[in-house]
mmCIF file of C-alpha atoms in Angstrom:
data_model
loop_
_atom_site.group_PDB
_atom_site.id
_atom_site.type_symbol
_atom_site.label_atom_id
_atom_site.label_comp_id
_atom_site.label_asym_id
_atom_site.label_seq_id
_atom_site.Cartn_x
_atom_site.Cartn_y
_atom_site.Cartn_z
ATOM 1 C CA MET V 1242 5.080 21.021 14.165
ATOM 2 C CA LEU V 1243 1.754 22.132 12.715
ATOM 3 C CA GLY V 1244 1.561 25.675 13.992
ATOM 4 C CA THR V 1245 2.086 27.997 16.840
ATOM 5 C CA MET V 1246 -1.192 29.425 18.032
ATOM 6 C CA ARG V 1247 -4.534 28.068 19.254
ATOM 7 C CA ASN V 1248 -7.619 30.030 18.149
ATOM 8 C CA HIS V 1249 -10.111 30.785 20.916
ATOM 9 C CA LEU V 1250 -13.329 31.777 19.173
ATOM 10 C CA PRO V 1251 -15.384 34.519 20.770
ATOM 11 C CA MET V 1252 -18.015 32.910 22.974
ATOM 12 C CA VAL V 1253 -20.803 35.036 21.573
ATOM 13 C CA SER V 1254 -20.228 33.619 18.073
ATOM 14 C CA THR V 1255 -19.769 29.975 19.020
ATOM 15 C CA PHE V 1256 -23.446 29.011 19.370
ATOM 16 C CA PRO V 1257 -24.603 30.460 16.018
ATOM 17 C CA ALA V 1258 -21.613 28.822 14.330
ATOM 18 C CA PHE V 1259 -22.532 25.505 15.949
ATOM 19 C CA LEU V 1260 -26.127 25.834 14.701
ATOM 20 C CA LEU V 1261 -24.797 26.542 11.224
ATOM 21 C CA LEU V 1262 -22.703 23.391 11.316
ATOM 22 C CA VAL V 1263 -25.652 21.301 12.489
ATOM 23 C CA ILE V 1264 -27.781 22.644 9.651
ATOM 24 C CA HIS V 1265 -25.096 21.805 7.095
ATOM 25 C CA LEU V 1266 -24.730 18.306 8.515
ATOM 26 C CA GLN V 1267 -28.496 17.755 8.326
ATOM 27 C CA ILE V 1268 -28.541 18.965 4.724
ATOM 28 C CA GLY V 1269 -25.784 16.485 3.907
ATOM 29 C CA VAL V 1270 -27.781 13.633 5.424
ATOM 30 C CA VAL V 1271 -30.891 14.610 3.432
ATOM 31 C CA CYS V 1272 -28.871 14.684 0.224
ATOM 32 C CA LEU V 1273 -27.456 11.276 1.009
ATOM 33 C CA SER V 1274 -30.919 9.760 1.216
ATOM 34 C CA SER V 1275 -32.138 11.390 -2.027
ATOM 35 C CA SER V 1276 -29.342 11.256 -4.582
ATOM 36 C CA GLY V 1277 -26.570 9.251 -2.976
ATOM 37 C CA PRO V 1278 -22.942 10.225 -2.364
ATOM 38 C CA LEU V 1279 -20.554 10.940 -5.242
ATOM 39 C CA ALA V 1280 -17.727 9.169 -3.407
ATOM 40 C CA PRO V 1281 -17.754 6.613 -0.571
ATOM 41 C CA ALA V 1282 -15.825 8.816 1.854
ATOM 42 C CA LEU V 1283 -13.738 11.950 2.350
ATOM 43 C CA TYR V 1284 -10.655 11.843 4.592
ATOM 44 C CA ASP V 1285 -8.825 15.039 5.527
ATOM 45 C CA PHE V 1286 -5.244 15.664 6.686
ATOM 46 C CA ALA V 1287 -3.979 19.131 7.551
ATOM 47 C CA ASP V 1288 -3.429 21.801 10.181
ATOM 48 C CA SER V 1289 -5.778 24.431 11.601
ATOM 49 C CA LEU V 1290 -7.132 25.297 8.136
ATOM 50 C CA PHE V 1291 -9.005 21.969 8.118
ATOM 51 C CA GLU V 1292 -9.382 21.180 11.840
ATOM 52 C CA SER V 1293 -12.861 20.385 13.150
ATOM 53 C CA GLY V 1294 -12.172 19.434 16.768
ATOM 54 C CA ASN V 1295 -9.346 16.915 17.153
ATOM 55 C CA ASN V 1296 -7.460 19.140 19.573
ATOM 56 C CA ASN V 1297 -10.432 19.634 21.903
ATOM 57 C CA PRO V 1298 -11.632 16.944 21.149
ATOM 58 C CA GLY V 1299 -15.132 17.988 20.194
ATOM 59 C CA CYS V 1300 -17.522 18.748 17.366
ATOM 60 C CA HIS V 1301 -16.516 22.413 17.098
ATOM 61 C CA GLY V 1302 -12.820 23.242 17.212
ATOM 62 C CA ARG V 1303 -12.721 25.139 13.943
ATOM 63 C CA PHE V 1304 -10.354 28.080 13.651
ATOM 64 C CA THR V 1305 -12.992 30.061 11.788
ATOM 65 C CA ASN V 1306 -16.592 31.234 12.079
ATOM 66 C CA GLY V 1307 -18.085 28.188 10.352
ATOM 67 C CA ARG V 1308 -17.188 25.683 7.691
ATOM 68 C CA THR V 1309 -13.740 24.624 6.589
ATOM 69 C CA VAL V 1310 -12.804 23.480 3.077
ATOM 70 C CA PRO V 1311 -13.457 19.797 3.946
ATOM 71 C CA ASP V 1312 -16.960 20.679 5.147
ATOM 72 C CA VAL V 1313 -17.786 22.306 1.812
ATOM 73 C CA LEU V 1314 -16.120 19.506 -0.151
ATOM 74 C CA ALA V 1315 -18.266 17.022 1.736
ATOM 75 C CA GLU V 1316 -21.405 18.952 0.762
ATOM 76 C CA LEU V 1317 -20.339 18.902 -2.889
ATOM 77 C CA LEU V 1318 -19.692 15.160 -2.647
ATOM 78 C CA VAL V 1319 -23.099 14.689 -0.984
ATOM 79 C CA LEU V 1320 -21.472 13.375 2.181
ATOM 80 C CA PRO V 1321 -21.907 14.340 5.856
ATOM 81 C CA ASN V 1322 -19.277 16.693 7.253
ATOM 82 C CA PRO V 1323 -16.230 14.579 8.183
ATOM 83 C CA PRO V 1324 -16.223 14.503 12.006
ATOM 84 C CA PRO V 1325 -12.978 14.877 13.993
ATOM 85 C CA TYR V 1326 -11.408 11.434 14.295
ATOM 86 C CA LEU V 1327 -10.467 11.640 17.974
ATOM 87 C CA SER V 1328 -14.078 12.313 18.921
ATOM 88 C CA PHE V 1329 -15.746 9.726 16.708
ATOM 89 C CA ARG V 1330 -13.195 6.958 16.244
ATOM 90 C CA THR V 1331 -15.407 4.308 17.872
ATOM 91 C CA SER V 1332 -18.664 5.128 16.072
ATOM 92 C CA GLY V 1333 -18.060 3.182 12.865
ATOM 93 C CA VAL V 1334 -18.135 6.194 10.540
ATOM 94 C CA ILE V 1335 -17.471 5.022 6.973
ATOM 95 C CA THR V 1336 -18.223 8.274 5.126
ATOM 96 C CA GLY V 1337 -14.855 9.705 6.155
ATOM 97 C CA VAL V 1338 -13.345 11.546 9.085
ATOM 98 C CA ASN V 1339 -11.144 14.565 9.642
ATOM 99 C CA PHE V 1340 -7.641 13.976 11.040
ATOM 100 C CA ALA V 1341 -6.583 17.636 10.819
ATOM 101 C CA SER V 1342 -5.070 19.237 13.904
ATOM 102 C CA GLY V 1343 -4.192 22.862 14.582
ATOM 103 C CA GLY V 1344 -0.869 23.744 16.163
ATOM 104 C CA ASN V 1345 -0.790 24.315 19.898
ATOM 105 C CA PHE V 1346 2.083 25.201 22.203
ATOM 106 C CA VAL V 1347 0.184 24.109 25.300
ATOM 107 C CA GLY V 1348 -1.806 20.979 24.514
ATOM 108 C CA LYS V 1349 -1.442 17.916 22.340
ATOM 109 C CA CYS V 1350 -1.720 18.351 18.583
ATOM 110 C CA LEU V 1351 -1.409 15.803 15.794
ATOM 111 C CA THR V 1352 1.474 16.193 13.371
ATOM 112 C CA LEU V 1353 0.875 15.095 9.801
ATOM 113 C CA ASP V 1354 2.863 11.943 10.594
ATOM 114 C CA ASP V 1355 0.465 11.272 13.480
ATOM 115 C CA GLN V 1356 -2.507 11.794 11.191
ATOM 116 C CA VAL V 1357 -1.173 9.355 8.599
ATOM 117 C CA ARG V 1358 -0.526 6.745 11.299
ATOM 118 C CA LEU V 1359 -4.051 7.172 12.647
ATOM 119 C CA PHE V 1360 -5.462 6.624 9.151
ATOM 120 C CA GLU V 1361 -3.336 3.504 8.739
ATOM 121 C CA SER V 1362 -4.547 2.205 12.094
ATOM 122 C CA ALA V 1363 -8.173 3.008 11.285
ATOM 123 C CA ALA V 1364 -7.949 1.336 7.878
ATOM 124 C CA LEU V 1365 -6.356 -1.760 9.358
ATOM 125 C CA ASN V 1366 -8.289 -2.160 12.601
ATOM 126 C CA ASP V 1367 -11.531 -0.159 12.540
ATOM 127 C CA LEU V 1368 -12.781 0.183 8.983
ATOM 128 C CA GLN V 1369 -11.925 -3.166 7.440
ATOM 129 C CA ARG V 1370 -14.161 -5.116 9.806
ATOM 130 C CA LEU V 1371 -17.196 -3.109 8.609
ATOM 131 C CA PHE V 1372 -16.990 -4.620 5.115
ATOM 132 C CA LYS V 1373 -18.021 -8.071 3.965
ATOM 133 C CA SER V 1374 -14.819 -8.854 2.110
ATOM 134 C CA SER V 1375 -11.307 -7.530 1.547
ATOM 135 C CA ASP V 1376 -12.207 -6.807 -2.092
ATOM 136 C CA GLU V 1377 -15.158 -4.656 -1.019
ATOM 137 C CA PHE V 1378 -12.946 -2.783 1.418
ATOM 138 C CA SER V 1379 -10.223 -2.264 -1.193
ATOM 139 C CA SER V 1380 -12.783 -0.855 -3.629
ATOM 140 C CA TYR V 1381 -14.065 1.491 -0.924
ATOM 141 C CA LEU V 1382 -10.575 2.875 -0.218
ATOM 142 C CA ALA V 1383 -9.725 3.193 -3.896
ATOM 143 C CA LYS V 1384 -12.870 5.254 -4.596
ATOM 144 C CA SER V 1385 -12.665 7.424 -1.476
ATOM 145 C CA ILE V 1386 -11.079 10.871 -1.701
ATOM 146 C CA LEU V 1387 -8.236 12.069 0.515
ATOM 147 C CA ALA V 1388 -7.716 15.825 0.849
ATOM 148 C CA LEU V 1389 -4.397 17.120 2.173
ATOM 149 C CA SER V 1390 -3.280 20.624 2.966
ATOM 150 C CA ILE V 1391 0.449 20.090 3.291
ATOM 151 C CA GLY V 1392 3.009 22.576 4.475
ATOM 152 C CA ASN V 1393 1.204 25.772 5.463
ATOM 153 C CA ASN V 1394 2.676 25.815 8.943
ATOM 154 C CA ASP V 1395 5.495 23.361 8.377
ATOM 155 C CA ASN V 1396 7.118 25.263 5.527
ATOM 156 C CA ILE V 1397 6.891 28.753 7.011
ATOM 157 C CA LEU V 1398 7.341 28.009 10.719
ATOM 158 C CA ASN V 1399 9.483 24.889 10.492
ATOM 159 C CA TYR V 1400 10.902 23.882 7.110
ATOM 160 C CA LEU V 1401 11.773 27.450 6.087
ATOM 161 C CA ASN V 1402 13.019 28.407 9.548
ATOM 162 C CA PRO V 1403 16.409 26.647 9.721
ATOM 163 C CA THR V 1404 17.543 28.776 12.655
ATOM 164 C CA PHE V 1405 15.303 26.738 14.958
ATOM 165 C CA TYR V 1406 14.603 23.515 13.020
ATOM 166 C CA ASN V 1407 16.702 21.109 10.951
ATOM 167 C CA THR V 1408 13.847 19.861 8.759
ATOM 168 C CA SER V 1409 15.278 21.425 5.607
ATOM 169 C CA LYS V 1410 18.551 19.565 6.237
ATOM 170 C CA THR V 1411 16.768 16.269 6.791
ATOM 171 C CA TYR V 1412 14.163 16.376 3.997
ATOM 172 C CA LYS V 1413 13.898 18.239 0.743
ATOM 173 C CA THR V 1414 10.482 19.647 -0.165
ATOM 174 C CA GLN V 1415 9.606 16.904 -2.635
ATOM 175 C CA PRO V 1416 10.503 13.873 -0.440
ATOM 176 C CA LEU V 1417 8.792 15.555 2.534
ATOM 177 C CA ALA V 1418 5.450 15.441 0.712
ATOM 178 C CA LYS V 1419 6.099 11.919 -0.561
ATOM 179 C CA LEU V 1420 6.713 10.687 2.971
ATOM 180 C CA LEU V 1421 3.134 11.634 3.789
ATOM 181 C CA LEU V 1422 1.446 10.505 0.571
ATOM 182 C CA LEU V 1423 3.100 7.133 -0.009
ATOM 183 C CA PRO V 1424 1.869 5.473 3.222
ATOM 184 C CA LEU V 1425 -1.687 6.496 2.330
ATOM 185 C CA TYR V 1426 -1.299 4.983 -1.128
ATOM 186 C CA ASN V 1427 0.268 1.834 0.295
ATOM 187 C CA ARG V 1428 -2.715 1.404 2.599
ATOM 188 C CA GLY V 1429 -5.045 1.414 -0.419
ATOM 189 C CA ALA V 1430 -6.031 5.044 -1.097
ATOM 190 C CA ARG V 1431 -5.915 6.050 -4.765
ATOM 191 C CA LYS V 1432 -7.554 9.471 -5.172
ATOM 192 C CA PHE V 1433 -5.807 12.485 -3.673
ATOM 193 C CA ILE V 1434 -6.275 16.257 -3.595
ATOM 194 C CA ALA V 1435 -3.158 18.081 -2.417
ATOM 195 C CA PHE V 1436 -3.699 21.786 -1.817
ATOM 196 C CA GLU V 1437 -0.974 24.328 -2.457
ATOM 197 C CA ILE V 1438 0.370 26.395 0.393
ATOM 198 C CA ARG V 1439 -1.700 29.573 0.611
ATOM 199 C CA PRO V 1440 -0.109 32.990 -0.086
ATOM 200 C CA MET V 1441 1.532 33.371 3.316
ATOM 201 C CA GLY V 1442 2.731 36.887 2.624
ATOM 202 C CA CYS V 1443 -0.891 38.047 2.510
ATOM 203 C CA ILE V 1444 -2.127 36.797 5.879
ATOM 204 C CA PRO V 1445 -2.253 39.524 8.558
ATOM 205 C CA ALA V 1446 0.088 37.581 10.849
ATOM 206 C CA ILE V 1447 2.851 38.084 8.289
ATOM 207 C CA SER V 1448 1.820 41.058 6.137
ATOM 208 C CA ARG V 1449 1.430 43.319 9.168
ATOM 209 C CA LYS V 1450 4.778 42.417 10.670
ATOM 210 C CA SER V 1451 6.964 43.286 7.696
ATOM 211 C CA LYS V 1452 7.629 46.415 5.686
ATOM 212 C CA HIS V 1453 6.400 46.156 2.115
ATOM 213 C CA ASP V 1454 4.455 47.981 -0.562
ATOM 214 C CA GLY V 1455 0.951 46.902 -1.446
ATOM 215 C CA VAL V 1456 -1.338 44.384 0.220
ATOM 216 C CA CYS V 1457 1.068 41.459 0.703
ATOM 217 C CA ASP V 1458 4.651 40.720 1.636
ATOM 218 C CA GLU V 1459 5.721 39.396 -1.747
ATOM 219 C CA GLY V 1460 9.028 38.131 -0.381
ATOM 220 C CA SER V 1461 7.207 35.583 1.758
ATOM 221 C CA ASN V 1462 4.906 34.776 -1.145
ATOM 222 C CA PHE V 1463 7.942 34.051 -3.312
ATOM 223 C CA LEU V 1464 9.228 31.477 -0.820
ATOM 224 C CA VAL V 1465 5.838 29.785 -0.799
ATOM 225 C CA SER V 1466 5.559 29.803 -4.597
ATOM 226 C CA TYR V 1467 8.626 27.568 -4.844
ATOM 227 C CA SER V 1468 6.848 24.811 -2.936
ATOM 228 C CA SER V 1469 3.873 25.102 -5.283
ATOM 229 C CA GLN V 1470 6.155 24.854 -8.310
ATOM 230 C CA VAL V 1471 7.715 21.678 -6.926
ATOM 231 C CA LEU V 1472 4.400 20.130 -5.869
ATOM 232 C CA GLN V 1473 2.743 19.865 -9.277
ATOM 233 C CA PRO V 1474 5.477 17.887 -11.113
ATOM 234 C CA MET V 1475 5.873 15.688 -8.037
ATOM 235 C CA LEU V 1476 2.167 14.825 -8.110
ATOM 236 C CA GLU V 1477 2.292 14.198 -11.853
ATOM 237 C CA ASN V 1478 5.230 11.846 -11.364
ATOM 238 C CA MET V 1479 3.456 9.969 -8.590
ATOM 239 C CA THR V 1480 0.324 9.590 -10.731
ATOM 240 C CA SER V 1481 2.344 8.080 -13.577
ATOM 241 C CA SER V 1482 4.457 5.807 -11.375
ATOM 242 C CA LEU V 1483 1.913 4.536 -8.828
ATOM 243 C CA ALA V 1484 -0.566 2.171 -10.453
ATOM 244 C CA GLY V 1485 -4.218 3.208 -10.317
ATOM 245 C CA SER V 1486 -3.525 6.514 -8.565
ATOM 246 C CA MET V 1487 -4.586 10.062 -9.357
ATOM 247 C CA PHE V 1488 -3.034 13.015 -7.549
ATOM 248 C CA ILE V 1489 -4.525 16.407 -8.335
ATOM 249 C CA ILE V 1490 -3.414 19.802 -7.094
ATOM 250 C CA GLY V 1491 -5.753 22.358 -5.555
ATOM 251 C CA ARG V 1492 -4.492 25.819 -6.425
ATOM 252 C CA ALA V 1493 -5.121 27.437 -3.059
ATOM 253 C CA ASN V 1494 -2.218 29.816 -3.625
ATOM 254 C CA SER V 1495 -3.263 31.489 -6.850
ATOM 255 C CA LEU V 1496 -6.975 31.461 -6.016
ATOM 256 C CA GLY V 1497 -6.387 32.875 -2.532
ATOM 257 C CA TYR V 1498 -4.032 35.547 -3.838
ATOM 258 C CA ASP V 1499 -6.510 36.654 -6.482
ATOM 259 C CA ALA V 1500 -9.317 36.884 -3.921
ATOM 260 C CA ILE V 1501 -7.139 39.033 -1.652
ATOM 261 C CA ILE V 1502 -5.944 41.362 -4.413
ATOM 262 C CA ASN V 1503 -9.312 41.506 -6.205
ATOM 263 C CA PRO V 1504 -11.864 40.896 -3.441
ATOM 264 C CA SER V 1505 -14.863 42.437 -5.217
ATOM 265 C CA ILE V 1506 -14.742 39.719 -7.898
ATOM 266 C CA TYR V 1507 -15.465 37.196 -5.145
ATOM 267 C CA GLY V 1508 -18.143 39.219 -3.390
ATOM 268 C CA LEU V 1509 -15.781 40.420 -0.641
ATOM 269 C CA THR V 1510 -15.217 43.967 0.539
ATOM 270 C CA ASN V 1511 -12.400 43.487 3.062
ATOM 271 C CA SER V 1512 -9.383 41.289 2.314
ATOM 272 C CA ARG V 1513 -6.913 42.847 4.733
ATOM 273 C CA ASN V 1514 -8.481 43.050 8.184
ATOM 274 C CA PRO V 1515 -9.549 40.164 10.466
ATOM 275 C CA CYS V 1516 -13.253 39.982 11.233
ATOM 276 C CA CYS V 1517 -12.803 39.266 14.927
ATOM 277 C CA THR V 1518 -10.852 41.410 17.377
ATOM 278 C CA THR V 1519 -7.279 40.221 17.823
ATOM 279 C CA CYS V 1520 -4.215 41.457 19.672
ATOM 280 C CA VAL V 1521 -0.956 42.858 18.280
ATOM 281 C CA ASN V 1522 -2.396 44.781 15.342
ATOM 282 C CA GLY V 1523 -4.631 41.988 14.100
ATOM 283 C CA THR V 1524 -1.867 39.407 13.823
ATOM 284 C CA LEU V 1525 -3.130 36.859 16.376
ATOM 285 C CA PRO V 1526 -6.174 34.601 16.909
ATOM 286 C CA CYS V 1527 -9.449 36.032 18.187
ATOM 287 C CA VAL V 1528 -9.705 37.596 21.636
ATOM 288 C CA PRO V 1529 -12.239 35.523 23.629
ATOM 289 C CA LEU V 1530 -15.649 36.959 24.596
ATOM 290 C CA LEU V 1531 -15.562 39.871 22.136
ATOM 291 C CA THR V 1532 -18.189 40.249 19.423
ATOM 292 C CA PRO V 1533 -16.795 39.801 15.903
ATOM 293 C CA CYS V 1534 -17.659 41.983 12.931
ATOM 294 C CA PRO V 1535 -21.311 41.843 11.770
ATOM 295 C CA ASN V 1536 -20.419 41.137 8.131
ATOM 296 C CA ALA V 1537 -18.069 38.161 8.243
ATOM 297 C CA ASP V 1538 -19.329 37.033 4.826
ATOM 298 C CA LYS V 1539 -17.600 40.090 3.347
ATOM 299 C CA HIS V 1540 -14.219 39.439 5.021
ATOM 300 C CA PHE V 1541 -11.460 37.203 3.717
ATOM 301 C CA PHE V 1542 -9.818 36.733 7.126
ATOM 302 C CA TRP V 1543 -11.501 35.585 10.307
ATOM 303 C CA ASP V 1544 -8.438 36.244 12.496
ATOM 304 C CA GLY V 1545 -4.748 36.894 11.919
ATOM 305 C CA TYR V 1546 -4.226 33.483 10.328
ATOM 306 C CA HIS V 1547 -7.423 31.862 9.144
ATOM 307 C CA PRO V 1548 -10.082 32.521 6.474
ATOM 308 C CA THR V 1549 -13.803 32.983 6.995
ATOM 309 C CA ASP V 1550 -16.553 30.500 6.172
ATOM 310 C CA VAL V 1551 -17.252 32.235 2.868
ATOM 311 C CA VAL V 1552 -13.617 31.909 1.748
ATOM 312 C CA SER V 1553 -13.654 28.188 2.546
ATOM 313 C CA SER V 1554 -16.709 27.944 0.336
ATOM 314 C CA ILE V 1555 -14.975 29.844 -2.468
ATOM 315 C CA ARG V 1556 -11.889 27.624 -2.291
ATOM 316 C CA ALA V 1557 -13.816 24.376 -2.323
ATOM 317 C CA SER V 1558 -16.763 25.064 -4.583
ATOM 318 C CA ARG V 1559 -16.146 28.053 -6.862
ATOM 319 C CA CYS V 1560 -14.674 25.868 -9.571
ATOM 320 C CA PHE V 1561 -15.592 22.315 -8.576
ATOM 321 C CA ASN V 1562 -15.317 21.285 -12.228
ATOM 322 C CA ASP V 1563 -12.714 23.826 -13.373
ATOM 323 C CA THR V 1564 -9.214 22.548 -14.187
ATOM 324 C CA LYS V 1565 -7.829 26.063 -13.683
ATOM 325 C CA VAL V 1566 -8.232 25.516 -9.949
ATOM 326 C CA TYR V 1567 -7.802 21.735 -9.773
ATOM 327 C CA SER V 1568 -5.445 20.054 -12.226
ATOM 328 C CA PRO V 1569 -4.734 17.953 -14.198
ATOM 329 C CA VAL V 1570 -8.401 17.067 -13.698
ATOM 330 C CA SER V 1571 -11.187 18.617 -11.653
ATOM 331 C CA ILE V 1572 -12.648 17.073 -8.517
ATOM 332 C CA GLN V 1573 -15.743 16.196 -10.511
ATOM 333 C CA ASP V 1574 -13.555 14.303 -12.991
ATOM 334 C CA LEU V 1575 -11.632 12.659 -10.158
ATOM 335 C CA ILE V 1576 -14.873 11.135 -8.922
ATOM 336 C CA GLN V 1577 -15.432 9.427 -12.267
ATOM 337 C CA ILE V 1578 -11.948 7.911 -12.563
#
């Protein structure tokens, strides 16, 4: 349900990427000891854009050359990188974990429903026993932040593909998102960041397979924009109707589109071509064992589907306190609520 391809990172780039992740984790721990976290925990739910190793399972497992958006968010919140849940579920981690799982035809992947159920199970069985009282645990959940990237694969490859799937006949876009958010709220979570679907018509896997003028397939982008238009009023309605909640939207669509169309503004020089070598005209994941480009920090795309480390950093941190990217309040404001 959450995608079609598994990204095999080039072996030559895996070790440096791992060292980078270790360094970032150590920095997070140092910050924790000096200034303290801005939120008790960060929990992440998504597909391959957020995955950190649940499919392996393991500590790597990212579909990019380094950090994902949750990794950068954790740094901004002065928290350790959220580890993949399936690898660390017995370690008593209370600073948050990552439930995200990339799509895979061959092996087991976690659908968003699976991820929500795992969070419910963890909250009920694993986490609660680590707190002195139910009130302390409830306060912890209410102050923690949950980040969700809903619909990137589901809308394009499932929901918007009625020839093969009946999802659009079973659920409308708005109830589909509610089905995932309400159980998290009912379990005690109160602060949510829901990211828009990225501009699908701009990723090489789609833009290079269709005939169009310009950088992106704007027809595909139009389909995606409808989901974004529906998401914001839905989140506003949920905030007003669910006591004590705050749902904010992360504008991954408009920010990503602007960075692809105007890359120089964001310090990028290449917003069309994947950094690593891929098959089928750059529309697939990386070919194993081949050396990627030497300037990944100047590329928007790592492979035919996924962004580079630097783009994850832009998405998460460029406007941490800017309501043009996160609304109706910024992440920094969300922390204070």
